[in-house]
PDB file of C-alpha atoms in Angstrom:
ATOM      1  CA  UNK A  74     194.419  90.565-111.253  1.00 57.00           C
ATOM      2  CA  UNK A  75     195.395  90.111-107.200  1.00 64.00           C
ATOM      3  CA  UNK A  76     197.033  88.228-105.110  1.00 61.00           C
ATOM      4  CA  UNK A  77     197.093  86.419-101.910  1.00 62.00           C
ATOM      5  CA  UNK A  78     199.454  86.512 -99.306  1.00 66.00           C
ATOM      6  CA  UNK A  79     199.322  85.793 -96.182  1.00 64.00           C
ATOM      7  CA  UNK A  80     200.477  88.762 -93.359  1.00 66.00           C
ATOM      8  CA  UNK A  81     201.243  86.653 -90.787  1.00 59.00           C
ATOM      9  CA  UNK A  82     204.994  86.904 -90.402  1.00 60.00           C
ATOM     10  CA  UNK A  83     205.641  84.184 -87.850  1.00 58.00           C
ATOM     11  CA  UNK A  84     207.129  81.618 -90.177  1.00 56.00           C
ATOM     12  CA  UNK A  85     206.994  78.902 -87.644  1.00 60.00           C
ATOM     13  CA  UNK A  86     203.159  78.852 -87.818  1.00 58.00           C
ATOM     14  CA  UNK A  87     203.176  78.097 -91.373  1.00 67.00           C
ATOM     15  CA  UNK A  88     204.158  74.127 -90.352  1.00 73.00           C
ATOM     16  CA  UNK A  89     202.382  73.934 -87.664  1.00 73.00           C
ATOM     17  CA  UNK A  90     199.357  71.056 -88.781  1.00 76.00           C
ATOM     18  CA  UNK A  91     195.994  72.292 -88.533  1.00 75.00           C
ATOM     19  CA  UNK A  92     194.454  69.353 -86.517  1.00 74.00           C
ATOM     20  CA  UNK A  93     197.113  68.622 -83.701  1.00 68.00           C
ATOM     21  CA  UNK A  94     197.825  64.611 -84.112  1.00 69.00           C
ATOM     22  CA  UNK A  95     196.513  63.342 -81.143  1.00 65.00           C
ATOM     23  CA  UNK A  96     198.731  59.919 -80.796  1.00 67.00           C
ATOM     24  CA  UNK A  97     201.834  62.400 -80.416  1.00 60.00           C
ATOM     25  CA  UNK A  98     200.068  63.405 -77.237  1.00 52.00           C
ATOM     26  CA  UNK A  99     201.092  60.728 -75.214  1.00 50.00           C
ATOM     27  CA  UNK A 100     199.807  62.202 -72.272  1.00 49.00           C
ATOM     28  CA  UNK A 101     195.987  62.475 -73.218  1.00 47.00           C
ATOM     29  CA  UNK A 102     196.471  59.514 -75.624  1.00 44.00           C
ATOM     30  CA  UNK A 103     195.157  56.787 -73.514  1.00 46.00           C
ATOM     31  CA  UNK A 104     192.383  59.208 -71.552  1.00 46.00           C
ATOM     32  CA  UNK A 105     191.172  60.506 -74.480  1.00 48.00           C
ATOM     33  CA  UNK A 106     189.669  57.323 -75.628  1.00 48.00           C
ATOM     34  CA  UNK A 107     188.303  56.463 -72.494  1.00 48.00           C
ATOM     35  CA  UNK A 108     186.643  59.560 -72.084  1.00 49.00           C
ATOM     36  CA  UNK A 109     183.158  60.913 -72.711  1.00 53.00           C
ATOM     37  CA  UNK A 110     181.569  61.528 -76.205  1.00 58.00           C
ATOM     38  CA  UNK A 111     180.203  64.991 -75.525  1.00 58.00           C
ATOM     39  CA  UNK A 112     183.612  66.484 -74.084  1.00 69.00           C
ATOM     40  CA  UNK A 113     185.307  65.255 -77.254  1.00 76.00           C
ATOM     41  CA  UNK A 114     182.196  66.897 -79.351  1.00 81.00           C
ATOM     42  CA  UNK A 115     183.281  70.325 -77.487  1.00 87.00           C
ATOM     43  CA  UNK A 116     186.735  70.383 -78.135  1.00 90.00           C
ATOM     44  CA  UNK A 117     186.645  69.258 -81.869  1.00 92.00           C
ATOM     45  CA  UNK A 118     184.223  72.259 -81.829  1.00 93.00           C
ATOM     46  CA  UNK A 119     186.483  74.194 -80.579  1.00 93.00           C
ATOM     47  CA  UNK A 120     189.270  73.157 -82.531  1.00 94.00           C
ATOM     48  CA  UNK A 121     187.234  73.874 -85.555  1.00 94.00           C
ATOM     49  CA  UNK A 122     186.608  77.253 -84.456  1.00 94.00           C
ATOM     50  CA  UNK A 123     190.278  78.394 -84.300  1.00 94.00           C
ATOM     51  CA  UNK A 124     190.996  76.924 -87.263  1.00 94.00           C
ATOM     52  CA  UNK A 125     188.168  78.910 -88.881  1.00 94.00           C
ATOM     53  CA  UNK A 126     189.574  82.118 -86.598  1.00 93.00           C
ATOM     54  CA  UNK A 127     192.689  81.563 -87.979  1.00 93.00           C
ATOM     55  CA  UNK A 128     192.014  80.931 -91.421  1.00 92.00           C
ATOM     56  CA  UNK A 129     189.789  84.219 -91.469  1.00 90.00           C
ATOM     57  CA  UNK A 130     192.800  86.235 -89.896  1.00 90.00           C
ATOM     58  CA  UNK A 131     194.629  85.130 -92.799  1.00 89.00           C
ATOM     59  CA  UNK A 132     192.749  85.412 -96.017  1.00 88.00           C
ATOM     60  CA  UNK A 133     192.707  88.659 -98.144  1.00 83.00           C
ATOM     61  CA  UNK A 134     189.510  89.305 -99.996  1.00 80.00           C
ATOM     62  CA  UNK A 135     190.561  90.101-103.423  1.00 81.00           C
ATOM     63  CA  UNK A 136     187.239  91.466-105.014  1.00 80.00           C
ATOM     64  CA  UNK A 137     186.623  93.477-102.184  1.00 75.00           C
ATOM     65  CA  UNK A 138     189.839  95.832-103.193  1.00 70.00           C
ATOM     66  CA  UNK A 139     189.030  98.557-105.074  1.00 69.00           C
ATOM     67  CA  UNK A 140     191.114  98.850-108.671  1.00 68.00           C
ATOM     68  CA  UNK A 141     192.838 101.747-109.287  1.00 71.00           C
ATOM     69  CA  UNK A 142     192.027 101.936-113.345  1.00 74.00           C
ATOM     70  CA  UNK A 143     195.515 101.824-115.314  1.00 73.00           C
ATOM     71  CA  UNK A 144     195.733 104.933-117.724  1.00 84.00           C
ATOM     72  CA  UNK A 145     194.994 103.968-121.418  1.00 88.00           C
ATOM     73  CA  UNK A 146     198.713 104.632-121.786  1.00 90.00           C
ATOM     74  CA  UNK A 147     200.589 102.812-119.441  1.00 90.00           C
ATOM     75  CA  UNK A 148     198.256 100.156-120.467  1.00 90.00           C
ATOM     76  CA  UNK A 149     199.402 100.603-124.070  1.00 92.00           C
ATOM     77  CA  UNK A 150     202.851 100.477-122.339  1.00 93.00           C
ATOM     78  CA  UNK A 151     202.537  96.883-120.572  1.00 92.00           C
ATOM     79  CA  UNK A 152     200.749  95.193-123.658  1.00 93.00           C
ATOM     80  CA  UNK A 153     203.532  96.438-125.610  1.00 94.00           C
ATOM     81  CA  UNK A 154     206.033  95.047-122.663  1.00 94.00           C
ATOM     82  CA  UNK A 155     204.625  92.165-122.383  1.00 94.00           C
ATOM     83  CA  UNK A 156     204.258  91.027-126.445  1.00 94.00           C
ATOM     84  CA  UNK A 157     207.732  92.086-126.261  1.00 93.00           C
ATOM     85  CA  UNK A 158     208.842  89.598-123.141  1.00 93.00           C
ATOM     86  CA  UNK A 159     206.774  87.069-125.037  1.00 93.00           C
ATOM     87  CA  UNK A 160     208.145  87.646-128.538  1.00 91.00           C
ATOM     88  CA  UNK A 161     211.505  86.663-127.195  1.00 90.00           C
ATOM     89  CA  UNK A 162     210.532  83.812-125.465  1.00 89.00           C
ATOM     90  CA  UNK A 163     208.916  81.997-128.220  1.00 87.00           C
ATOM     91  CA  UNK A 164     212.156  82.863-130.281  1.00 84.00           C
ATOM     92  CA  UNK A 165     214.293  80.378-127.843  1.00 80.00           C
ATOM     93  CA  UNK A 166     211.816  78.200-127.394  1.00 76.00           C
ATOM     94  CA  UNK A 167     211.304  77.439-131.221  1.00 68.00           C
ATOM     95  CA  UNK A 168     215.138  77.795-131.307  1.00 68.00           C
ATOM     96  CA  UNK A 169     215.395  74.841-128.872  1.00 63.00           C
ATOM     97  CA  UNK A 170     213.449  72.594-130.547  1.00 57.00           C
ATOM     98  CA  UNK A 171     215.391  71.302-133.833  1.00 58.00           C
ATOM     99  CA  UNK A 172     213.685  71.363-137.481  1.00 55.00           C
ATOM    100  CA  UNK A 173     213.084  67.931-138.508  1.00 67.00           C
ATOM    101  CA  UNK A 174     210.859  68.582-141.280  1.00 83.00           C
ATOM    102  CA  UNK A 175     213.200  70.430-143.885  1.00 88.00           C
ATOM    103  CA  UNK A 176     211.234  71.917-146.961  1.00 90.00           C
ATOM    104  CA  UNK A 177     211.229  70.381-150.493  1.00 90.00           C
ATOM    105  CA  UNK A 178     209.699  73.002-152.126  1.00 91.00           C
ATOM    106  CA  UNK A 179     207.873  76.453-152.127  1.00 90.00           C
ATOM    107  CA  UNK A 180     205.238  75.221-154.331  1.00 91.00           C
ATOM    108  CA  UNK A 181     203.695  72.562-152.925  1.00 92.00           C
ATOM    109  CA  UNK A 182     200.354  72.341-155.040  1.00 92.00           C
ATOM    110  CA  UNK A 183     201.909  72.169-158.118  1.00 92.00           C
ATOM    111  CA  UNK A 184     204.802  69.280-157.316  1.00 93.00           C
ATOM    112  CA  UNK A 185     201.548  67.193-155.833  1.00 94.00           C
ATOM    113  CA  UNK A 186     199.676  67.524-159.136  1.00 93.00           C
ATOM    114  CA  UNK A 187     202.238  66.917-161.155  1.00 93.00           C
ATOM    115  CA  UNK A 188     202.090  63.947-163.104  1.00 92.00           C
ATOM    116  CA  UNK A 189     202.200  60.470-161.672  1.00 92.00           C
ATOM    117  CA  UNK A 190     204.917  58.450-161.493  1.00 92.00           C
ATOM    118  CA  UNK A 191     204.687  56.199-164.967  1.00 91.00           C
ATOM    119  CA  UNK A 192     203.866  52.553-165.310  1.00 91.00           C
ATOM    120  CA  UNK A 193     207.107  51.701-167.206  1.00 93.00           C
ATOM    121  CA  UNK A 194     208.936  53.786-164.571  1.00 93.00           C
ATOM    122  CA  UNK A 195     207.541  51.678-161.967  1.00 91.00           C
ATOM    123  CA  UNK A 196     208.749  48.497-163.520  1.00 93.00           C
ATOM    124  CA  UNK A 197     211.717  49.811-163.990  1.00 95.00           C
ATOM    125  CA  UNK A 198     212.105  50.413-160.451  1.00 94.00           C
ATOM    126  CA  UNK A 199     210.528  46.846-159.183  1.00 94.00           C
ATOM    127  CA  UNK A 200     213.557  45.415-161.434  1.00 97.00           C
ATOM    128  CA  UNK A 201     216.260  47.135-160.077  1.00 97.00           C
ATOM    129  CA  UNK A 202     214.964  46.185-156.645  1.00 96.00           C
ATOM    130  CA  UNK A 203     214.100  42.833-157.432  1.00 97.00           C
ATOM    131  CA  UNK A 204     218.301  42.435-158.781  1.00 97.00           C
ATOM    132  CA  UNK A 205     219.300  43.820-155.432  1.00 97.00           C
ATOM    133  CA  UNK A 206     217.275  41.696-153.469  1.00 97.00           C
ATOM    134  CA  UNK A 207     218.626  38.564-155.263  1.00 96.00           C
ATOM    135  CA  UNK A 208     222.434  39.886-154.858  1.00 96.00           C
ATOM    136  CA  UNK A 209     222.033  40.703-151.424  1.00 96.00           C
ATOM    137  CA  UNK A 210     220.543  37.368-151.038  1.00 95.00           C
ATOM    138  CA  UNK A 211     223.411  35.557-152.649  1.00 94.00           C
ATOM    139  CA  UNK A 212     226.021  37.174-150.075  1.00 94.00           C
ATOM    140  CA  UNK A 213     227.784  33.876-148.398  1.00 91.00           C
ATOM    141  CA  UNK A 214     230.656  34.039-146.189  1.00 87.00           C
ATOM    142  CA  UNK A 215     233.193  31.311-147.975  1.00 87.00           C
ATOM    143  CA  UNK A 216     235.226  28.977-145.542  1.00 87.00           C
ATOM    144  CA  UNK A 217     238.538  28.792-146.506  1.00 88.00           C
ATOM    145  CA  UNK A 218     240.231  27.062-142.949  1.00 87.00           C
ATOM    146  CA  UNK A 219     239.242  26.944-139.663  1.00 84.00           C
ATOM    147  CA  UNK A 220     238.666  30.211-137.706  1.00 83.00           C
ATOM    148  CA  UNK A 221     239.808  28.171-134.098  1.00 87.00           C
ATOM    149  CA  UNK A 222     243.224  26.677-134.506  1.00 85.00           C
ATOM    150  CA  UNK A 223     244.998  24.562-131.693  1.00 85.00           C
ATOM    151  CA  UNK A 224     248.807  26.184-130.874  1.00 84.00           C
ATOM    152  CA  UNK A 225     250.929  23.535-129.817  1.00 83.00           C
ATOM    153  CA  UNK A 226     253.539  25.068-127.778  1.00 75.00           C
TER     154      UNK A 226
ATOM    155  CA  UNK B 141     194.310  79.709-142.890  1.00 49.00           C
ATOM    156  CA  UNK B 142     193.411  76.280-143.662  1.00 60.00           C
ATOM    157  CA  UNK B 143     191.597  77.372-146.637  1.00 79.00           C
ATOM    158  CA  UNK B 144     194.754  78.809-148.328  1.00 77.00           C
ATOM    159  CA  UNK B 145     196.647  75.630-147.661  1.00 78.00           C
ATOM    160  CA  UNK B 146     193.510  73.578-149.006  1.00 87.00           C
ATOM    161  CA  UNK B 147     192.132  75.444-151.922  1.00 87.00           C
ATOM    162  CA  UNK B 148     195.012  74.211-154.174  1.00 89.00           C
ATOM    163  CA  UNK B 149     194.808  70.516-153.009  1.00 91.00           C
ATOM    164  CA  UNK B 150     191.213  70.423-153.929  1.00 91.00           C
ATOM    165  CA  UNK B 151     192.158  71.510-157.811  1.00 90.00           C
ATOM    166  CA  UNK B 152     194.359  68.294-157.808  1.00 91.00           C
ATOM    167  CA  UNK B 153     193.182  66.180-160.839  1.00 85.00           C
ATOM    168  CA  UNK B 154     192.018  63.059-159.749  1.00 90.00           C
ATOM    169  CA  UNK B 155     191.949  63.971-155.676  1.00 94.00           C
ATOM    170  CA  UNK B 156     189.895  61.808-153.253  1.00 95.00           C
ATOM    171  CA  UNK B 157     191.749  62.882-150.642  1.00 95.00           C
ATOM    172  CA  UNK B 158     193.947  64.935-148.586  1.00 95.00           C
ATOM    173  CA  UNK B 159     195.524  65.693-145.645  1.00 95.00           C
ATOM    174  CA  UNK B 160     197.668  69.020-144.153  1.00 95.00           C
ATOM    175  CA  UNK B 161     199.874  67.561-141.115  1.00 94.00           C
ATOM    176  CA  UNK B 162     202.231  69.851-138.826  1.00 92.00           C
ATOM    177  CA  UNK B 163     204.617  68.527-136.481  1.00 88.00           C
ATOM    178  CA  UNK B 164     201.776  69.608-133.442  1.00 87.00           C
ATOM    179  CA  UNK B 165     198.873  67.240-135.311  1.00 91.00           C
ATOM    180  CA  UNK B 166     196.381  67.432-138.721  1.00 93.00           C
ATOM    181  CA  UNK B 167     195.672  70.892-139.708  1.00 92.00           C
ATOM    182  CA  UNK B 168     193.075  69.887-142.205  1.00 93.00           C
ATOM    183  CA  UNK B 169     191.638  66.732-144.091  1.00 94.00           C
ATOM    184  CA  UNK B 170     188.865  65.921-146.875  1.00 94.00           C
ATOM    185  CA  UNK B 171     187.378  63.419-148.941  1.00 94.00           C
ATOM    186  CA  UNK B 172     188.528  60.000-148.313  1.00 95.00           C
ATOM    187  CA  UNK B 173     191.191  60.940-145.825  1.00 95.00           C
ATOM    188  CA  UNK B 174     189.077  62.948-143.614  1.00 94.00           C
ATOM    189  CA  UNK B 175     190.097  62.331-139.889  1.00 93.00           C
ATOM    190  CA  UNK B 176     192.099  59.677-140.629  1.00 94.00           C
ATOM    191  CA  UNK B 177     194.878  60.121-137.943  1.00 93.00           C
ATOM    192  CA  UNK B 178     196.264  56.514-138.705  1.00 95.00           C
ATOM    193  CA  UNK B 179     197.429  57.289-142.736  1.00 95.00           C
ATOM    194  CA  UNK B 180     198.736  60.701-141.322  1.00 95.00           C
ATOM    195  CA  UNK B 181     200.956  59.129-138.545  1.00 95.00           C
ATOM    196  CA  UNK B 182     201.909  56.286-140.523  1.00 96.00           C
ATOM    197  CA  UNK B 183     202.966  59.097-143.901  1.00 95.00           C
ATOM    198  CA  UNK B 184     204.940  61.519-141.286  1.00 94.00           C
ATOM    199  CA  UNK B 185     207.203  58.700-140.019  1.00 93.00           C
ATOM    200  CA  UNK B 186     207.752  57.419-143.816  1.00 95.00           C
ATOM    201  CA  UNK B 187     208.405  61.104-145.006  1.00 93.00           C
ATOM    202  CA  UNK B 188     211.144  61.422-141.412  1.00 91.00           C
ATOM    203  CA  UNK B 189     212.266  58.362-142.768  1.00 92.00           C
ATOM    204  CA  UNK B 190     212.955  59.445-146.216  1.00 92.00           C
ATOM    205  CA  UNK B 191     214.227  62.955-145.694  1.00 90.00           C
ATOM    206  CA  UNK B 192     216.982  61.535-143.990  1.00 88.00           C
ATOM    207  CA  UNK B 193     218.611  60.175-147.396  1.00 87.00           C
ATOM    208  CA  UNK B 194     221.653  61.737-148.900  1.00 85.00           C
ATOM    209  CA  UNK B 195     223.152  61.838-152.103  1.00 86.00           C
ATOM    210  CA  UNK B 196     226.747  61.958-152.545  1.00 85.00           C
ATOM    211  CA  UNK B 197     226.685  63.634-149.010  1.00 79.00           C
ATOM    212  CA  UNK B 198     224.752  66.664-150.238  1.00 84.00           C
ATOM    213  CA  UNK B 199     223.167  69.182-147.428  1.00 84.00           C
ATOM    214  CA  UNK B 200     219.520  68.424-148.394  1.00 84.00           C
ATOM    215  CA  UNK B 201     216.847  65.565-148.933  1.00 87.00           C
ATOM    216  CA  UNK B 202     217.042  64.626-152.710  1.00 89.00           C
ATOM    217  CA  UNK B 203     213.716  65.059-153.414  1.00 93.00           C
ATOM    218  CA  UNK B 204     210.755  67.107-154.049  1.00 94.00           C
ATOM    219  CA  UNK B 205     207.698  64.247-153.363  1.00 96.00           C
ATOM    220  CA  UNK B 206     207.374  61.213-152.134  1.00 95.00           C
ATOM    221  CA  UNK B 207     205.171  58.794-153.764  1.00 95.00           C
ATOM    222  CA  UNK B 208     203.031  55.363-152.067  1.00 95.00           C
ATOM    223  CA  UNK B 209     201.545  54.099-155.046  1.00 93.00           C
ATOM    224  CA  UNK B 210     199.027  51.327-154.627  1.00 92.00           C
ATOM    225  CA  UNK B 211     197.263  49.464-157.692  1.00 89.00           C
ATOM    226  CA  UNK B 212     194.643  51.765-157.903  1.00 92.00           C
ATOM    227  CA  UNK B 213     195.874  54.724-156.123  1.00 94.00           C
ATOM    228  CA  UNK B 214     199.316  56.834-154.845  1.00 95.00           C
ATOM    229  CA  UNK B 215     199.878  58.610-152.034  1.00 96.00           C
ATOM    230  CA  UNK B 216     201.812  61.780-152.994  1.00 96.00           C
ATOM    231  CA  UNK B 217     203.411  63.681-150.292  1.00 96.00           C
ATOM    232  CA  UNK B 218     205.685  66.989-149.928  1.00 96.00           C
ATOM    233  CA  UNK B 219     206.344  69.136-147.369  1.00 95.00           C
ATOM    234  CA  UNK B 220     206.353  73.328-147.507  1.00 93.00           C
ATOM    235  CA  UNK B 221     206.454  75.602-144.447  1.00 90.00           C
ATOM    236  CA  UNK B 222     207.269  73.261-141.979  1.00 90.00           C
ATOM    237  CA  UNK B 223     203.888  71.612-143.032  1.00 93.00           C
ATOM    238  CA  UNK B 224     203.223  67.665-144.865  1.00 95.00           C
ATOM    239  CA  UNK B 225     201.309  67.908-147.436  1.00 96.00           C
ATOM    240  CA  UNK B 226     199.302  64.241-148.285  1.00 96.00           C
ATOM    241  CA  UNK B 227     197.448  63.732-151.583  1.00 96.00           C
ATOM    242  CA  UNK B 228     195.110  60.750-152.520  1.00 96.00           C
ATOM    243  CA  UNK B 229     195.183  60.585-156.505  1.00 95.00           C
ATOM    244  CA  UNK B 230     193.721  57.803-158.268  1.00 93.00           C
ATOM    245  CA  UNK B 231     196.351  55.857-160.197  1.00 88.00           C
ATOM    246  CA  UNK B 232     194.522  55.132-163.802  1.00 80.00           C
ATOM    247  CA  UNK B 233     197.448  54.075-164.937  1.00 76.00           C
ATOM    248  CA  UNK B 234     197.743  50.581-166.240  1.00 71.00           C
ATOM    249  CA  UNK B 235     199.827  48.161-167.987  1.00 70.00           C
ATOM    250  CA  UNK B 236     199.671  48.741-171.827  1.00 70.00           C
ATOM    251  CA  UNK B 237     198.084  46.681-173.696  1.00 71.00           C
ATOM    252  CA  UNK B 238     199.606  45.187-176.544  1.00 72.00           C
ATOM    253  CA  UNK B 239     197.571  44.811-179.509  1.00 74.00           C
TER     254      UNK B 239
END
């Protein structure tokens, strides 16, 4: 485990762009592009190199810190800690989500080898949906008058 | 795990198939429903469907399995543990014959 960090502590230099944007420069904007190749070579050399400067100031080698070892205790201590932290967390978590699947039984194997439904039961069934179908079907709104009606006031 | 959960499935008489399905995805499959991703979304959104009848405005589903049945075979389905449980029997059943 480590971490990085950086120790510079002027915040402002934390915006600041790498690469300087060269058409905000409107002074060197227009010379810059008639200048010479091998000036321009130099300074993007040199830009590189403070950015590599910079960058070097600024990072922390992590393997290169030596570990202190934790005690076979206080690392009994955090494992327990931490099972504990994550205990409760998957409590709300699970609690969050809502159970959508409710259970029909306890014995599952033995209601799915239970016998089949029957033939005759089946038929049964197809008939009793087969007369519900037909009086659904035979629903009919009956006219008696006229639903718009003309008021003469 | 997955064996306890399959070990009675595979004494079904009649079996080709089955399938264990959690709300996360397939927990385990065989025989002619091995992998089959399709028949196990298609079953979880009948068996949603279904467990949200009522009877008389009672507190839970009114039923123990759900049945497909095809000519020549049923889908039988349950759930236990938070967990579908998807049979393929074959359905020998057939009209009687009247002699």
């Amino acid at each position: 485990m480590g971490c990085c960090f950086t120790t510079d502590i002027n915040q402002g230099d934390s915006v600041k762009p790498l690469i300087p944007d060269p058409s905000l420069d409107s002074t060197s904007g227009s010379e810059q592009n008639t200048g010479t190749l091998p000036s321009n070579h130099t300074d993007e050399e040199d830009q590189q190199k403070s950015i590599l400067r910079r960058a070097a100031l600024s990072i922390i080698d992590v393997s290169a810190v030596v570990s202190q070892g934790l005690e076979q205790r206080e690392y009994m201590d955090r494992a327990r800690q931490y099972s504990t932290k994550l205990e409760v967390l998957n409590r709300t978590l699970s609690q969050k989500n809502p159970v959508f699947l409710p259970s029909l039984t306890s014995q599952p194997h033995q209601v799915l080898a239970a016998d089949l439904v029957t033939y005759s039961d089946l038929q049964q069934l197809s008939k009793i949906a087969a007369y519900a179908y037909s009086a659904i079907s035979q629903i009919k709104v009956d006219a008696k008058e006229d639903v718009v009606v003309q008021f003469s006031i | 795990m997955t064996t306890a959960l399959t070990q009675g499935l595979e004494r079904i008489p009649d079996q080709i198939g089955y399938l264990v399905i959690s709300e996360e995805g397939v927990l385990a499959s065989a025989g002619e429903l091995e992998n089959d991703e399709h028949t196990a979304g298609v079953i979880m959104q009948m068996v949603r469907t279904a467990c949200r009848f009522r009877l008389h405005g009672t507190a839970d589903p009114p039923f123990k399995r759900m049945s497909v049945m095809f000519e020549d075979y049923v889908y039988a389905v349950t759930i236990s543990g938070q967990k579908v449980f998807v049979v393929k029997r074959q359905n020998n059943q057939r009209e009687p014959v009247i002699v």
